[in-house]
XYZ file of C-alpha atoms in Angstrom:
494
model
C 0.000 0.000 0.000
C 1.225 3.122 -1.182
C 0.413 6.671 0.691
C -1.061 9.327 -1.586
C 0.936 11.650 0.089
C 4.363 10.347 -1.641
C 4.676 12.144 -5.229
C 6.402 9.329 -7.254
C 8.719 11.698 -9.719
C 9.574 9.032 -12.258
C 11.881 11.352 -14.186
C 13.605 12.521 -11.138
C 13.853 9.355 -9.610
C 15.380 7.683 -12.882
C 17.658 10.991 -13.113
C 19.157 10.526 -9.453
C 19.242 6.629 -9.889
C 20.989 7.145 -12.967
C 23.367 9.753 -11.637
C 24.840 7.501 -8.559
C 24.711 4.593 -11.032
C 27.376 6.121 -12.967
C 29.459 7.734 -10.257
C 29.173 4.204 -8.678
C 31.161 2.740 -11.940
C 30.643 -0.469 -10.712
C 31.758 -0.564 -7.455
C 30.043 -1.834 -4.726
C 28.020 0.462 -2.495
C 28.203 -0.404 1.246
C 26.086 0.827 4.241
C 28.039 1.209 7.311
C 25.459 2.158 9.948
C 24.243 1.398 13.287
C 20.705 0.044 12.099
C 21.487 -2.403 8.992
C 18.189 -0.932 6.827
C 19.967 2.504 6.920
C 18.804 4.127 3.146
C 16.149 1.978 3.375
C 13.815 5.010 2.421
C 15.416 5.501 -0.458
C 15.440 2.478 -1.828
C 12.155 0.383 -0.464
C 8.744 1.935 -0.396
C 7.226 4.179 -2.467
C 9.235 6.163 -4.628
C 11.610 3.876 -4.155
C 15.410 3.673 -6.105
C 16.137 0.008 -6.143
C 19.340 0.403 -8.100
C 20.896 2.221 -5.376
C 19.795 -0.330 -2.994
C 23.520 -1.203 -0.804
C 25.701 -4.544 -2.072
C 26.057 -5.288 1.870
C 25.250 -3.154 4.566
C 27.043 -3.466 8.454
C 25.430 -3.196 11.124
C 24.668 -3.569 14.761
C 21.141 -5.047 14.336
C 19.805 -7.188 11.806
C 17.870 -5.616 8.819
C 14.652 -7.394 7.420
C 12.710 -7.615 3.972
C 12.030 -5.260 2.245
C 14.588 -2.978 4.095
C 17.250 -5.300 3.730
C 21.034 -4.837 1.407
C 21.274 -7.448 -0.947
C 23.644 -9.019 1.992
C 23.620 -7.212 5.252
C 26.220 -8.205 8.339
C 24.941 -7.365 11.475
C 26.858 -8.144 14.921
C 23.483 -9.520 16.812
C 23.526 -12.300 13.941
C 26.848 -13.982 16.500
C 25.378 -12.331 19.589
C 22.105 -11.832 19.555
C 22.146 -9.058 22.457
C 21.126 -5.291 22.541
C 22.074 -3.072 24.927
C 23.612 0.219 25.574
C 27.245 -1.187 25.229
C 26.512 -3.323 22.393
C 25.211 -0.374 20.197
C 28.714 1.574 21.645
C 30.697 -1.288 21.061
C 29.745 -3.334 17.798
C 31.952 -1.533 15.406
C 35.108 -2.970 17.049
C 33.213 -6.452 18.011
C 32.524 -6.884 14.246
C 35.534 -5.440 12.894
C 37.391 -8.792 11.323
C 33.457 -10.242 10.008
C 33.281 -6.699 8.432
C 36.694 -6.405 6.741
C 36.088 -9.680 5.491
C 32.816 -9.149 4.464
C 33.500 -5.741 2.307
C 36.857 -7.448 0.445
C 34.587 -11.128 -0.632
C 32.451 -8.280 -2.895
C 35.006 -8.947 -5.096
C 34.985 -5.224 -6.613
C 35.970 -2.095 -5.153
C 33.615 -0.680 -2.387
C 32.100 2.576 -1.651
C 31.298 2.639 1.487
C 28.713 4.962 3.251
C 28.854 6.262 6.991
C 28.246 9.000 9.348
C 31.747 10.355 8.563
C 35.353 8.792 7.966
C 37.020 7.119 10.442
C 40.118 5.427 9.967
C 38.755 1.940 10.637
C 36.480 1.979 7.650
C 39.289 3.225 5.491
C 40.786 -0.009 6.874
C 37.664 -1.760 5.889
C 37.617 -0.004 2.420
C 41.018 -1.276 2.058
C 43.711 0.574 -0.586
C 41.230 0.627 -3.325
C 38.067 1.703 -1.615
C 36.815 4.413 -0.870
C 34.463 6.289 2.406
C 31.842 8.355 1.220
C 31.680 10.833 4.090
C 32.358 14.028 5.817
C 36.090 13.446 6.822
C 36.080 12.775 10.672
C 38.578 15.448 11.651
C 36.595 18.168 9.661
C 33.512 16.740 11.682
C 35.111 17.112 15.194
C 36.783 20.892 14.181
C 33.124 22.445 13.080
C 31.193 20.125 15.744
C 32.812 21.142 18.590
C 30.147 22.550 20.693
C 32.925 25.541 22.335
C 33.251 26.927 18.713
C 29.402 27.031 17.388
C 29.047 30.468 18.729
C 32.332 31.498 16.378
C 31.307 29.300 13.650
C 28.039 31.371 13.460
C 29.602 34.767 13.895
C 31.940 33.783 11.304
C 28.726 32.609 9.196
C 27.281 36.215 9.403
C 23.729 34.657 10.966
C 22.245 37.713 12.485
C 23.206 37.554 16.637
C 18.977 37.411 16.847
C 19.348 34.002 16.616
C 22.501 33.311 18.129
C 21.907 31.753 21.579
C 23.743 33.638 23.816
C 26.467 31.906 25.794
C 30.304 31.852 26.979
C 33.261 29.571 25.659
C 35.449 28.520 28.984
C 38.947 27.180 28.252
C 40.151 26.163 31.558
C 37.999 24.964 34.658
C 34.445 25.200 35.017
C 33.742 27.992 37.688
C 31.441 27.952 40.419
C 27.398 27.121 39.306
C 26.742 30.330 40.811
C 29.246 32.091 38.781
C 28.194 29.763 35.294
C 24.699 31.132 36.652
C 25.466 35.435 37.093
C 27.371 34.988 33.036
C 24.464 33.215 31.349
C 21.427 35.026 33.642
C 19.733 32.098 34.209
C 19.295 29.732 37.081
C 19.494 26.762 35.102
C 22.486 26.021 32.608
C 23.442 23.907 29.692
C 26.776 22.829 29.841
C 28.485 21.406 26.396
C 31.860 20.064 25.474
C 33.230 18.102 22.707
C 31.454 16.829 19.220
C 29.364 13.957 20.293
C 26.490 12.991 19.537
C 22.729 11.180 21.074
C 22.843 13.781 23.986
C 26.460 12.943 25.160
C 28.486 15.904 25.704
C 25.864 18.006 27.163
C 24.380 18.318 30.519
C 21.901 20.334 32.238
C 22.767 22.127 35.169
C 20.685 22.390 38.220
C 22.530 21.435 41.151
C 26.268 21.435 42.252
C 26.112 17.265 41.412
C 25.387 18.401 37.798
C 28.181 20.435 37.642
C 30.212 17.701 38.927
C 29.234 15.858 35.802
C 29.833 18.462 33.305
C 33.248 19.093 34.929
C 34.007 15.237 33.916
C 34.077 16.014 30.259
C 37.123 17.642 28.644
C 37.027 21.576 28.100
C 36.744 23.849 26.230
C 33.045 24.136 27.636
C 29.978 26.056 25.755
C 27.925 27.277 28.972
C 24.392 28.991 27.776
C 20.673 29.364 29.437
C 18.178 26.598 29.308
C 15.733 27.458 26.843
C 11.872 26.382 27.362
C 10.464 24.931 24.545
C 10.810 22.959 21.840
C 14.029 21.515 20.071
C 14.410 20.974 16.038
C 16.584 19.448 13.902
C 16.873 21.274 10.322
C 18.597 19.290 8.209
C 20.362 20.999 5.216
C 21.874 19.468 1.427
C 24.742 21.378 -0.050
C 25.484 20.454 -3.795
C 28.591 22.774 -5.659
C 28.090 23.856 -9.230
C 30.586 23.591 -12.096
C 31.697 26.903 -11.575
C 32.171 26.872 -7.597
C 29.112 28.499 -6.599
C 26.917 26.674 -4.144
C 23.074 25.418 -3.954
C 21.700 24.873 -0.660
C 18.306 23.019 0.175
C 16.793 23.133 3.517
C 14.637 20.700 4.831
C 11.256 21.949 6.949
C 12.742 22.001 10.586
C 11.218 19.542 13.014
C 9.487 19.541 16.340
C 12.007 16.992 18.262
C 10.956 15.828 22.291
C 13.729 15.771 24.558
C 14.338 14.262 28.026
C 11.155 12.086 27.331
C 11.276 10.141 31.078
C 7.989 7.972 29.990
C 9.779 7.168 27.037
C 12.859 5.902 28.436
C 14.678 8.807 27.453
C 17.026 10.589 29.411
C 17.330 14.754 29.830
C 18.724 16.223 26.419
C 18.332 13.083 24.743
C 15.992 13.008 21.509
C 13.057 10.529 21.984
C 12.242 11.607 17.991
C 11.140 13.980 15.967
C 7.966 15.032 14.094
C 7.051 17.236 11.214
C 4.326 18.016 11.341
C 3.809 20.705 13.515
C 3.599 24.279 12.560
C 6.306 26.709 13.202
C 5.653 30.651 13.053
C 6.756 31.760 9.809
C 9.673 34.531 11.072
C 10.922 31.435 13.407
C 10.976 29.365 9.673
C 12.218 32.563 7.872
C 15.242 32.748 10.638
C 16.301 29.975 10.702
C 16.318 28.916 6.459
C 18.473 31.938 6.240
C 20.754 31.147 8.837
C 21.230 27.525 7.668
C 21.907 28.757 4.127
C 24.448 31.205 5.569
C 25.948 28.229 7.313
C 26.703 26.140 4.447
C 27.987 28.973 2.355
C 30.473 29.822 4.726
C 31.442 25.911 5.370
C 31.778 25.749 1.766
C 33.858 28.652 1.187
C 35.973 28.013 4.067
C 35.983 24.103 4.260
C 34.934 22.771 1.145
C 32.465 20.906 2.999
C 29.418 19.756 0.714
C 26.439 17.369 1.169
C 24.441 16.520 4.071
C 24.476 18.197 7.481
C 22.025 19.239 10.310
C 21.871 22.452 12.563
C 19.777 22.135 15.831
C 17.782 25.049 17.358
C 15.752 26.223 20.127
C 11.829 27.277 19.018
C 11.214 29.356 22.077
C 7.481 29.476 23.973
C 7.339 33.076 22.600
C 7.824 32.182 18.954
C 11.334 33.032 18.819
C 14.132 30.407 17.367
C 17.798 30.333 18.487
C 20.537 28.071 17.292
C 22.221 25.667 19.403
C 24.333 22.922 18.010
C 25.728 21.901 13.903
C 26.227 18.338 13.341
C 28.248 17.449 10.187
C 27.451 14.050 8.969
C 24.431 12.017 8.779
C 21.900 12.233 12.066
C 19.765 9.840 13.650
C 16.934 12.086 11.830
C 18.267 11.156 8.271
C 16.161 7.981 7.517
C 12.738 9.589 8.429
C 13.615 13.214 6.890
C 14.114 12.071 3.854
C 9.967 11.625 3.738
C 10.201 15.579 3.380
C 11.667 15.125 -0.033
C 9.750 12.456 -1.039
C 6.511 14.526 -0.035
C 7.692 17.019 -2.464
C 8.296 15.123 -5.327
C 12.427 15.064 -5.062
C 14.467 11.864 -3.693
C 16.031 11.693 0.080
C 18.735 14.096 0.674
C 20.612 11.021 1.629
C 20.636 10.176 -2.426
C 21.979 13.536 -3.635
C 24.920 13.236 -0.381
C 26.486 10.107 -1.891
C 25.793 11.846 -5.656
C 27.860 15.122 -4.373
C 30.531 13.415 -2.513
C 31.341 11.419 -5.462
C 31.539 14.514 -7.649
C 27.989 14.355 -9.160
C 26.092 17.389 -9.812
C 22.918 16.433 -8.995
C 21.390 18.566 -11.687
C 17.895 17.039 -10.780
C 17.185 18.920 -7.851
C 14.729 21.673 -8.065
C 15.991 25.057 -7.924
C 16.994 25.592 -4.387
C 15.209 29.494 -3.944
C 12.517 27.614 -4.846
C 12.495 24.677 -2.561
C 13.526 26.813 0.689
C 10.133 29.241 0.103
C 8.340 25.879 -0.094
C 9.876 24.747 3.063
C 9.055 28.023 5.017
C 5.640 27.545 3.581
C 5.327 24.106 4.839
C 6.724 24.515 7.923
C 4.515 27.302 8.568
C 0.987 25.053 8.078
C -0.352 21.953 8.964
C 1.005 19.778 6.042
C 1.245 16.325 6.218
C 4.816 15.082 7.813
C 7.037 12.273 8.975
C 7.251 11.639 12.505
C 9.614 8.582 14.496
C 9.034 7.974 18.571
C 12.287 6.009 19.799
C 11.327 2.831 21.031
C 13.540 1.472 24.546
C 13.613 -1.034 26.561
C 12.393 0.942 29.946
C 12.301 -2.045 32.436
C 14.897 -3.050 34.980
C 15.446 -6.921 33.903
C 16.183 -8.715 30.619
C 13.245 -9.379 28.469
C 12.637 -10.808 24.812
C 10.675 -9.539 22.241
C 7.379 -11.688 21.264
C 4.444 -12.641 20.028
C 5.115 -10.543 16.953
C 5.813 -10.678 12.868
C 8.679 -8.782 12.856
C 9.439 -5.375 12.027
C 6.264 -4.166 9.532
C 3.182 -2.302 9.910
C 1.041 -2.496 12.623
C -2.481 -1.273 14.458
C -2.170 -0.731 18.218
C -5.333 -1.279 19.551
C -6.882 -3.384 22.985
C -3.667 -2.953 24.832
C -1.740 -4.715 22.162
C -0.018 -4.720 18.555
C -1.862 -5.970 16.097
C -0.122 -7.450 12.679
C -0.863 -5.419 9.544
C 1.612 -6.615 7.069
C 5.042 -6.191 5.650
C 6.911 -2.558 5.294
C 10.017 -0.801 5.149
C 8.365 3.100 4.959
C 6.681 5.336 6.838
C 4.441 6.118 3.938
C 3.110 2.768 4.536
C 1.222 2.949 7.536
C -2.138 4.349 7.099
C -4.218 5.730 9.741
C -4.665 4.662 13.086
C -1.663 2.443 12.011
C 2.585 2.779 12.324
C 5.701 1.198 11.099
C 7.537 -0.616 13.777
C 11.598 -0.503 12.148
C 14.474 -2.690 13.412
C 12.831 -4.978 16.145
C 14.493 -7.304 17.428
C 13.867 -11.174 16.453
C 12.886 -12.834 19.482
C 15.937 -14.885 20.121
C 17.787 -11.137 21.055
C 18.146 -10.391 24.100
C 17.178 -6.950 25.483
C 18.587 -5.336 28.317
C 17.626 -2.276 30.413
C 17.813 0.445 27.969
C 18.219 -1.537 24.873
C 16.984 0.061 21.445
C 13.816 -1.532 20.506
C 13.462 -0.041 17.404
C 11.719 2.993 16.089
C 7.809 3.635 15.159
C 6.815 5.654 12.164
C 4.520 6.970 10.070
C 2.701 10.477 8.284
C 1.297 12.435 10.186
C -0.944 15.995 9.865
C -0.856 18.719 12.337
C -0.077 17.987 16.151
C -1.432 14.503 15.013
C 1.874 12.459 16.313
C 3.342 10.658 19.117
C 4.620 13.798 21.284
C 1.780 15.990 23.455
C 4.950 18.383 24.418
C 8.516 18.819 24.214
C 9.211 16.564 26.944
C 6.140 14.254 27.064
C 4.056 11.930 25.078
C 0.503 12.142 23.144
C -1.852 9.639 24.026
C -1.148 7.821 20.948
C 2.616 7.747 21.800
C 1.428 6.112 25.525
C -0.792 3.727 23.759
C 1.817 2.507 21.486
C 4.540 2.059 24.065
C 1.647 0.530 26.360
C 1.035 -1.894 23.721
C 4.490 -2.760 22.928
C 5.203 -3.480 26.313
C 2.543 -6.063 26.024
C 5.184 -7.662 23.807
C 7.935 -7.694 26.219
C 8.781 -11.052 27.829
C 11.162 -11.661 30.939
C 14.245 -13.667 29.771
C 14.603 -17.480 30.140
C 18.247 -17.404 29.579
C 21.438 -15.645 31.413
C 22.709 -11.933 29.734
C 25.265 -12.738 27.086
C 24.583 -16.289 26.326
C 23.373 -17.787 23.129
C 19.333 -18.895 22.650
């Protein structure tokens, strides 16, 4: 079943499949990513671009059909255990499978991550190649003690700058941190992580006792009530240097989600839905296109990239964070394209960094008034809820079909059919992504997955910036219904 919603392009899509076909040359394209079905919006569901569908994708968790690579490696297929370490950890646990794995493709591999690290170049091997933001770029413009510079330098109007002070040496005294932000409670930052790590909210001298744990320099700024948002911004060069820049309709995103399993400034999800005031969406298109000009002309950095901000109670927006790579918003954002008649971002970020021009976007004045006009009503949008483990024991996942589309209803999930897209939920219905089979086992704070679908208006699984809609409670009340205690000791095989 195919959501109305989705404008199939066929010209577009055949351009842009096309396009990375060629830059491709016959190498093998390989997904390096946490979930194993990462791209799996571009290539599965409506509007879908099979030929660019991964050669093997790596992963933590498994994948499943129709999201699948045409051979996926995932580290729960030897040990079939989630947990926060494992999804920390996998990379190295899987290392030899995954070196192995990329050179028995037999051709050359392009390989496709977050950013460059040197263990996939060692994965690539001499002949491959990473298809990412290079990782020490990434930690010099994400490095939360220069974002105030980096938008000075960037020329977005101080309006929208959230005010704050880069300290270089020991955190002072909360009262002091306090008297140079004005405001009781402060947001300490350090370092370019990302999920929420490297920044803590500061209450109490314990807090500060925490943030004093992570390296310096430190970012120090007021909490800000109200809602987060993740923008999330394409940068394709021209032949003759110049730069187009696309900007996606900013997001409403729930942090600190306690109900939800999620801890304070960590992202339980993000919707789309949601309408922003039009100078907020005016602000902050500007400022993201005055971002990527100056990371261009300074960096050379082109492709995909996200900018968080701050939509104030009042209406007002402020800009808090830059994150240059892929995000865990990249999967479901891409629906904003596809709404729109255009492929995922994702799609035109491998074309770009393999020197494509990507001549099949839509001109990008264009697309940004159609984003501030979006943004600005009640149009139809994405939304995922993060899906944890919240219990304090070991449990299995059961009684289910797998990941697919289902109807929550009397307490419990209820099996639609198959899916891989968000599009393919219809109402009263959602896509439940990367479950786990039930021979994993889940500990305390495991990732369970995501749920998914379209959504109009406020009509999605967040009530609040830091609390759920009824329909998010129902869903997580009815997956929970799913949730077995384990029959077998943490660690061991079914």
């Amino acid at each position: 079943m195919s959501a109305p919603s989705v404008k199939d392009d066929a010209a577009v899509g055949e351009a842009a499949s096309a396009e990375g076909v060629a830059l491709l040359a016959g190498r093998a394209l390989v997904s390096i990513e946490r979930f194993a079905s990462s791209g799996r919006t571009s290539y599965s569901g409506p509007a879908a671009l099979p030929a660019l569908r991964p050669d093997l994708a790596i992963g933590a968790y498994r994948a499943w059909e129709p999201a699948s690579a045409r051979r996926t490696l995932a580290a729960e297929d030897t040990a079939p255990v989630r947990g926060v370490g494992q999804r920390r950890s996998w990379t190295d646990e899987i290392a030899q499978a995954a070196r192995a794995a990329v050179a028995g493709l037999g051709r050359r591999p392009v390989i496709t991550a977050w950013y460059s690290t040197g263990q996939l170049r060692s994965w690539a091997g001499p002949d491959g190649l990473v298809s990412a933001i290079d990782a020490d770029l990434r930690q010099r413009l994400e490095d939360k003690a220069a974002f105030g510079e980096i938008l000075r330098l960037a020329g977005v109007p101080e309006a929208i700058r959230l005010a704050g002070v880069r300290i270089d040496g020991p955190l002072p005294s909360l009262a002091d941190l306090r008297r140079a932000v004005s405001s009781d409670r402060v947001v300490v930052q350090s370092g370019a992580d990302s999920g929420g790590r490297g920044t803590v909210f500061v209450d109490v001298d314990a807090d500060l006792a925490q943030a004093a744990a992570m390296p310096g320099p430190y970012r120090v700024t007021p909490f800000v009530t109200g809602w987060s948002s993740n923008i999330t911004i394409l940068s394709a060069p021209r032949p003759d240097g110049t730069l187009r820049v696309y900007v996606d309709r900013p997001s409403h995103k729930a942090v600190g989600v306690p109900e939800a399993g999620i801890a304070p400034a960590k992202s339980a999800g993000n919707t789309w839905s949601i309408p922003w005031p039009r100078p907020a969406a005016e602000a902050v298109v500007d400022a993201a296109v005055r971002i990527a000009e100056w990371a261009w002309a300074e960096h050379r950095m082109a492709g995909l990239f996200g900018v968080d901000a701050l939509l104030t109670e009042d209406g007002r927006v402020v800009l808090n964070e830059i994150n240059c790579r892929n995000q865990g918003t990249t999967e479901v954002s891409g629906v904003n394209q596809q709404l729109r008649g255009l492929p995922p971002f994702a799609v035109a970020h491998l074309v770009v960094l393999l020197g494509g021009r990507a001549e099949w976007l839509s001109d990008p004045e264009a697309f940004n008034e159609a984003t501030i006009d979006a943004a600005t009503s009640s149009a139809p949008g994405p939304y995922y809820l993060k899906l944890r483990h919240r219990g304090p024991r070991p449990v299995t996942l059961t009684g289910l079909h797998g990941p697919g589309i289902y109807r929550p209803a009397g307490g419990s999930l209820h099996w639609v059919g198959p899916g891989s897209h968000p599009a393919e939920a219809g109402p009263g219905q959602v896509l439940l992504a990367n479950l786990p089979a039930p021979d994993v086992l889940c500990l305390p704070g495991a990732e369970l997955g995501t749920a998914e679908a379209i959504s109009a208006g406020a009509d999605g699984p967040f009530a609040d910036p830091h609390t759920l809609s009824a329909t998010g409670r129902q869903l997580l009340a009815a997956l929970d219904h799913h949730l077995t205690p384990a029959t077998r000791p943490e660690g061991t095989a079914p």
